[in-house]
Coordinates of C-alpha atoms and ligand atoms in Angstrom, one line a residue:
X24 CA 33.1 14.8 -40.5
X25 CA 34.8 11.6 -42.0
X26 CA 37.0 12.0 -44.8
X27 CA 38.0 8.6 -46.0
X28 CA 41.2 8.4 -43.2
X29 CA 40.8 11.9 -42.2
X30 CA 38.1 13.1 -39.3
X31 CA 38.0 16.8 -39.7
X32 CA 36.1 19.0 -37.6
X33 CA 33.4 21.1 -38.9
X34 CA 32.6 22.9 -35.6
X35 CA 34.9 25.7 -37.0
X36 CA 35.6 27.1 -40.1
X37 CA 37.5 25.4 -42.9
X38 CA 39.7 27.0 -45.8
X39 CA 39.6 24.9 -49.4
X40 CA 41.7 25.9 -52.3
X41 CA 40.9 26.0 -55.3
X42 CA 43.1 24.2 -58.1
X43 CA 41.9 25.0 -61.7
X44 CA 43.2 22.1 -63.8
X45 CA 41.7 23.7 -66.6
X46 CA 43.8 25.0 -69.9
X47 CA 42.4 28.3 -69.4
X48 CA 43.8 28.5 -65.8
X49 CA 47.3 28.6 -66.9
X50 CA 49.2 31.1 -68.3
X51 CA 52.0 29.4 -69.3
X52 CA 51.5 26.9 -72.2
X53 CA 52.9 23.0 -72.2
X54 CA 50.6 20.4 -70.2
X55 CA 53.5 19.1 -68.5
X56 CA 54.9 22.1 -66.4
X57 CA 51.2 22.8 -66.2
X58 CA 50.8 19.8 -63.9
X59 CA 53.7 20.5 -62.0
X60 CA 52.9 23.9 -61.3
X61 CA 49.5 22.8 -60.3
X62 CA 50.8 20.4 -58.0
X63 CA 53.1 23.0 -56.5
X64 CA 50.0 25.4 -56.0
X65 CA 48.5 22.5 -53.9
X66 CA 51.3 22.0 -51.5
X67 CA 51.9 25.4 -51.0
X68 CA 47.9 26.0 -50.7
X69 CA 48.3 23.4 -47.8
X70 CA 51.2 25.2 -46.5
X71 CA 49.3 28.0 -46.4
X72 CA 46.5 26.8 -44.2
X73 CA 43.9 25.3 -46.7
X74 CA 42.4 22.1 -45.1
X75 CA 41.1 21.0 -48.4
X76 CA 41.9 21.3 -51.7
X77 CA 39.0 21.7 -54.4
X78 CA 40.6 20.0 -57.8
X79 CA 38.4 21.2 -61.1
X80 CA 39.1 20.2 -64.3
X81 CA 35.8 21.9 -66.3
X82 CA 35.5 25.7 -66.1
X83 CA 32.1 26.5 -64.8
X84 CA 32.9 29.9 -66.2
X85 CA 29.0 31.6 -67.6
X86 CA 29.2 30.6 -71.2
X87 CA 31.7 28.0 -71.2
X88 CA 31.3 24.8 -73.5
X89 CA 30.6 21.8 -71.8
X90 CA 34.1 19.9 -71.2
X91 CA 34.3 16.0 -72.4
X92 CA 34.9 13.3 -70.1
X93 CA 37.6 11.8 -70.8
X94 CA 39.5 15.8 -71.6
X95 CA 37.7 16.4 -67.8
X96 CA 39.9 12.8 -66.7
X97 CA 43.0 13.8 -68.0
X98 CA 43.5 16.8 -66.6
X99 CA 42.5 16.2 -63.0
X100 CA 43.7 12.4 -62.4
X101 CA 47.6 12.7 -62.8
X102 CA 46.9 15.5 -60.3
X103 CA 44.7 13.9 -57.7
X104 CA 47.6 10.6 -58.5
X105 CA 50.5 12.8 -57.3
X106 CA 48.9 14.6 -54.3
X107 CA 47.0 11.6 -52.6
X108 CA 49.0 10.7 -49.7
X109 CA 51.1 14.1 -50.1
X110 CA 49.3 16.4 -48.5
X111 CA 48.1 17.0 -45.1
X112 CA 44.4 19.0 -46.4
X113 CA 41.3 16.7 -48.1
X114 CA 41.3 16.5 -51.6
X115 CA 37.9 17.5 -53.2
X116 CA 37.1 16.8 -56.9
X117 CA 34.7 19.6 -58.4
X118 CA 32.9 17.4 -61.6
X119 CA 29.2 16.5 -62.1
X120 CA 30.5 13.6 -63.9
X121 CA 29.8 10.3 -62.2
X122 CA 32.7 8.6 -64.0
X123 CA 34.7 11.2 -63.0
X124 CA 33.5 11.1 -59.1
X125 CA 34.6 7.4 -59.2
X126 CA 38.3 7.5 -60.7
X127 CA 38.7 10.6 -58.8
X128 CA 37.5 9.0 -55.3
X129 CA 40.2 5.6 -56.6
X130 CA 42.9 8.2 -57.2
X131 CA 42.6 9.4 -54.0
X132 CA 40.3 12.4 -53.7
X133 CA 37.6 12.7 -50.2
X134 CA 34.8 14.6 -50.7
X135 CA 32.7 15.4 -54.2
X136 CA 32.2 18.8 -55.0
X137 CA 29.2 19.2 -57.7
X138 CA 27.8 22.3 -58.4
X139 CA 25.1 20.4 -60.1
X140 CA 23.8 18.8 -56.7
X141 CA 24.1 14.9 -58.1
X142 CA 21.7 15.7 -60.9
X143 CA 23.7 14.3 -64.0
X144 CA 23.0 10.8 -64.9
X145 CA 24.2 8.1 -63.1
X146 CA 25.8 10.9 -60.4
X147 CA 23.4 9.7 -57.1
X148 CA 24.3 6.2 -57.2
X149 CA 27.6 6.7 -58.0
X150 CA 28.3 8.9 -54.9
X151 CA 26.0 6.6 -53.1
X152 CA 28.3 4.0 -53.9
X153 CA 31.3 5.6 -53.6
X154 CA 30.6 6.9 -49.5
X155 CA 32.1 9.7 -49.7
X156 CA 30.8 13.1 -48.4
X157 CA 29.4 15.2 -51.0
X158 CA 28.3 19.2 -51.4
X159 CA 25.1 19.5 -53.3
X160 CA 25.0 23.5 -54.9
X161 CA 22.4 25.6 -56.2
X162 CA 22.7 26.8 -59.6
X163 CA 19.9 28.4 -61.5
X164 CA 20.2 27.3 -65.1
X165 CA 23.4 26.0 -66.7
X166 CA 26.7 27.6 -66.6
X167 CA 26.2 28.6 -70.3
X168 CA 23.3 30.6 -69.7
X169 CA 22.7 31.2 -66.1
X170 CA 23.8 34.9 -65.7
X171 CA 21.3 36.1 -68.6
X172 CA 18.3 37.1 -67.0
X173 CA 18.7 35.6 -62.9
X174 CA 14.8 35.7 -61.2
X175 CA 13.8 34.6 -57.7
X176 CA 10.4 35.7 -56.2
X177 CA 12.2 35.0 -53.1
X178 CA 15.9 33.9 -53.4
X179 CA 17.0 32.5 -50.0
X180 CA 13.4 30.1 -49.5
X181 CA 13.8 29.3 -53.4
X182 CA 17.8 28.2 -52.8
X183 CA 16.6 26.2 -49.7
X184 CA 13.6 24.6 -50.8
X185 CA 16.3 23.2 -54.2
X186 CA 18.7 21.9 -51.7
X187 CA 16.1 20.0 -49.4
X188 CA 14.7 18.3 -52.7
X189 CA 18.7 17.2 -53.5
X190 CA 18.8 16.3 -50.1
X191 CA 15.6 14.2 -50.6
X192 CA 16.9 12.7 -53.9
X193 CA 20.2 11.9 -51.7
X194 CA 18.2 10.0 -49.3
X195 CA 16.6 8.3 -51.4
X196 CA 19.3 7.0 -53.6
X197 CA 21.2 6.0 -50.2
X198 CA 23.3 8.4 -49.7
X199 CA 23.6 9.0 -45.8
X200 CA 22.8 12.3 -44.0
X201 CA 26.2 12.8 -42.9
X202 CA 27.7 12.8 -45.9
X203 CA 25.7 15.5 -46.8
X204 CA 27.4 19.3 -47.4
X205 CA 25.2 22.5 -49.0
X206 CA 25.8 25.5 -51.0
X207 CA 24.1 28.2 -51.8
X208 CA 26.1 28.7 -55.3
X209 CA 26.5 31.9 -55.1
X210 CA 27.2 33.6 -58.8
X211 CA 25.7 30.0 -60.2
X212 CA 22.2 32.0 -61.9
X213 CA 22.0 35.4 -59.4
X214 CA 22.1 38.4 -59.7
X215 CA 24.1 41.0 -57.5
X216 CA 21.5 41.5 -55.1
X217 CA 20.3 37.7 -55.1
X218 CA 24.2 37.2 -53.9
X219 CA 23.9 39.4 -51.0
X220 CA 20.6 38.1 -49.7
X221 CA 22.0 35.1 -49.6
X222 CA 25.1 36.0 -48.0
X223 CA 22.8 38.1 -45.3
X224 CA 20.7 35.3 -44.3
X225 CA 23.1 32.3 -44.5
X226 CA 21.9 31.8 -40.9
X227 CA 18.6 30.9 -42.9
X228 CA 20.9 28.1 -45.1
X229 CA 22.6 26.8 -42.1
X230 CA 19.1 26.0 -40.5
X231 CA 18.6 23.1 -42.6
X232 CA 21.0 21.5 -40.4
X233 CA 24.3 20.2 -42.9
X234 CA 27.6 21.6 -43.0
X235 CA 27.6 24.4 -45.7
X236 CA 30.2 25.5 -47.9
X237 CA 30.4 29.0 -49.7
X238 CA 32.3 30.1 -52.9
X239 CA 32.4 33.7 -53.2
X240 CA 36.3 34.5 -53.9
X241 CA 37.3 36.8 -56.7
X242 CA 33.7 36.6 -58.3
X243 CA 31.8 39.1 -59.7
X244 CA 29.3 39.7 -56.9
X245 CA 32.5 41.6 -55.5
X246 CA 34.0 43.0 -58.6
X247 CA 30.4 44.2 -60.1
X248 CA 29.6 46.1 -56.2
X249 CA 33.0 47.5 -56.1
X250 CA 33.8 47.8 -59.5
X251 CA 37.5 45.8 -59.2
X252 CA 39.0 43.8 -62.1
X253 CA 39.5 40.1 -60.8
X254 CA 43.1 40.8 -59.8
X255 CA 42.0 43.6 -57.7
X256 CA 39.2 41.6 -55.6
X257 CA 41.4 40.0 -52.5
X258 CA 40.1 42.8 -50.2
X259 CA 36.4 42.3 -51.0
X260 CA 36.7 38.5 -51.4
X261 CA 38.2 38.3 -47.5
X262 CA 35.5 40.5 -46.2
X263 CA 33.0 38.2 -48.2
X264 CA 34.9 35.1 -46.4
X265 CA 34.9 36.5 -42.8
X266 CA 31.4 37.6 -43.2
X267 CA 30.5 34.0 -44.2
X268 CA 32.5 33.0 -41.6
X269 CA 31.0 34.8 -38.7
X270 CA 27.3 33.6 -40.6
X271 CA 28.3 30.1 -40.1
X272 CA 29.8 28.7 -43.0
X273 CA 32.0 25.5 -42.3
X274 CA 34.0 25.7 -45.4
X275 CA 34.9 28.8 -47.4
X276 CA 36.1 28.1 -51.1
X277 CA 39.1 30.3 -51.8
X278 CA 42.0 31.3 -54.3
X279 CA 43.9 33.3 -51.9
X280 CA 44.5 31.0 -49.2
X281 CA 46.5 32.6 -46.4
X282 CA 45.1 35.9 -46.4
X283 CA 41.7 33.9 -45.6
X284 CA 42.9 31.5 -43.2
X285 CA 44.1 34.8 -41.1
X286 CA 40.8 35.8 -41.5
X287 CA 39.0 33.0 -40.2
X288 CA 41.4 32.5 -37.3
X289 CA 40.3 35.3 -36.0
X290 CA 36.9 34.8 -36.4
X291 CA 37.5 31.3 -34.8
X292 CA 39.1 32.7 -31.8
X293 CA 36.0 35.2 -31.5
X294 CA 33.5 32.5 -31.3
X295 CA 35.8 30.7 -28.8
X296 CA 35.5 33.7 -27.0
X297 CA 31.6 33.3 -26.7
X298 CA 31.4 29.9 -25.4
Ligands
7PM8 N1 30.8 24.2 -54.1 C1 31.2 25.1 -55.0 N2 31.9 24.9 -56.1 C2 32.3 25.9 -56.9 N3 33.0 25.8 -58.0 C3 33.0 27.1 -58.5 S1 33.7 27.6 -60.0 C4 33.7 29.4 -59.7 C5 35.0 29.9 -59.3 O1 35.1 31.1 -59.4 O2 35.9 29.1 -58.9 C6 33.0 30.1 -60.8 C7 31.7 30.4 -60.6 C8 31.1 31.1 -61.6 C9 31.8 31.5 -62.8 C10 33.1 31.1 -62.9 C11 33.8 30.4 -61.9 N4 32.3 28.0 -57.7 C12 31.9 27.2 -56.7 C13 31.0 27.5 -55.5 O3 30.6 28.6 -55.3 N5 30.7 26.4 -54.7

């Protein structure tokens, strides 16, 4: 897949970071060290394995206000500024913004990761325009209110039949088909169980035929089944990722980077092992 200057291989399993840009994501105060250290999490993430790096600057957190744009610009665009060129992984901005998508995509960043599938105004053309690969997720409701009362007659044909009709709206807006990444969205409006039918029949996702990424690391599909405070979810979330992994995700979505990149590795050199 084509990443601006970069040709990345899908054919295997990818890491991505993720880099929280948002106040809430720092413990230390002060917005200057808070750049530096995020920009020190990024190289190391690299480092570490991570071929992209997923840069968010509004917490998708259930309940969480809605973030302004130009608060959502100044958090992640000194960021993207400073890594672009820095780093040997892809940088991926996470905003449904389409002004965001664009001074994100000028400062440097590869791929568009919106976990509102392009449905914000003005988001289709502007990714259209902008040629960049893009993942399209499945969320259920609105971060505010999605976890209240998840329902799905059937979750994994309902999650698929929302992606092909984002896919559709793609097309149709001129985005091309290989630009084109999905995503479940898993904790985006499901419930514990709706996560794990998902997870079990990825095979079912992957069908549809476009790279698929998956975003399951430290969330509370693993702390609610296991009953783990988030500091206390790396075990679970790397079972998650190599299960995803061996189901045929292209691109797991991760905080802890080198304990997953192990993880797929050897997942990788399994599959090698079949051909
Ligand atoms: N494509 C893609 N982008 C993503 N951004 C995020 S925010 C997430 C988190 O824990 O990081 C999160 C989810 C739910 C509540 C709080 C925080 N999750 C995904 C995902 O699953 N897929």
């Amino acid at each position: 897949m084509q990443f601006k200057d970069k040709q990345l291989s899908l054919s295997s399993p990818r890491v991505m970071g993720i880099l929280n840009v948002t106040p809430d994501s720092f413990s230390d105060g002060g917005q200057h060290n808070a750049r530096d250290s995020a920009i020190d999490r990024a190289h190391r993430m690299a480092e570490q394995g991570a071929d992209f790096i997923d840069i968010g600057g509004e917490s998708t957190r259930p309940g969480a206000a809605d973030v302004a744009e130009q608060e959502e610009l100044d958090r992640v665009i000194p960021v993207i500024e400073a890594l672009s060129g820095q780093l040997d992984a892809v940088i991926s901005i996470d905003t449904s913004k389409a002004a965001v998508m664009k001074e994100a995509v000028n400062a440097g960043a590869a791929l568009i990761n919106d976990v509102r599938a392009l449905q914000e105004p003005d988001a289709l053309a502007m990714a259209s325009e902008l040629n960049v690969p893009v993942c399209l997720m499945h969320m259920q409701g609105q971060p505010r209110s999605m976890q209240q009362a998840p329902h799905y007659r059937d979750v994994v044909r309902e999650v698929n039949d929302f992606l092909l009709a984002r896919v559709k709206a793609c097309h149709n807006a001129g985005i091309k088909e290989q630009n084109i990444i999905l995503d479940p969205g898993f904790g985006f409006g499901k419930a514990l169980s709706h996560n794990y039918q998902l997870l079990r029949h990825l095979p079912q996702v992957a069908a549809l035929g476009y790279p698929l990424l998956v975003g399951m690391s430290r969330k509370s599909m693993i702390g609610n089944l296991l009953s783990r405070d988030v500091e206390k979810r790396l075990a679970g979330s790397v079972a998650v990722a190599t299960i995803a992994a061996h189901l045929g995700a292209n691109i797991i979505r991760v905080h802890d980077v080198e304990e997953t990149a192990d993880a797929v590795n050897i997942v990788k050199y399994i599959n090698a092992l079949e051909e």
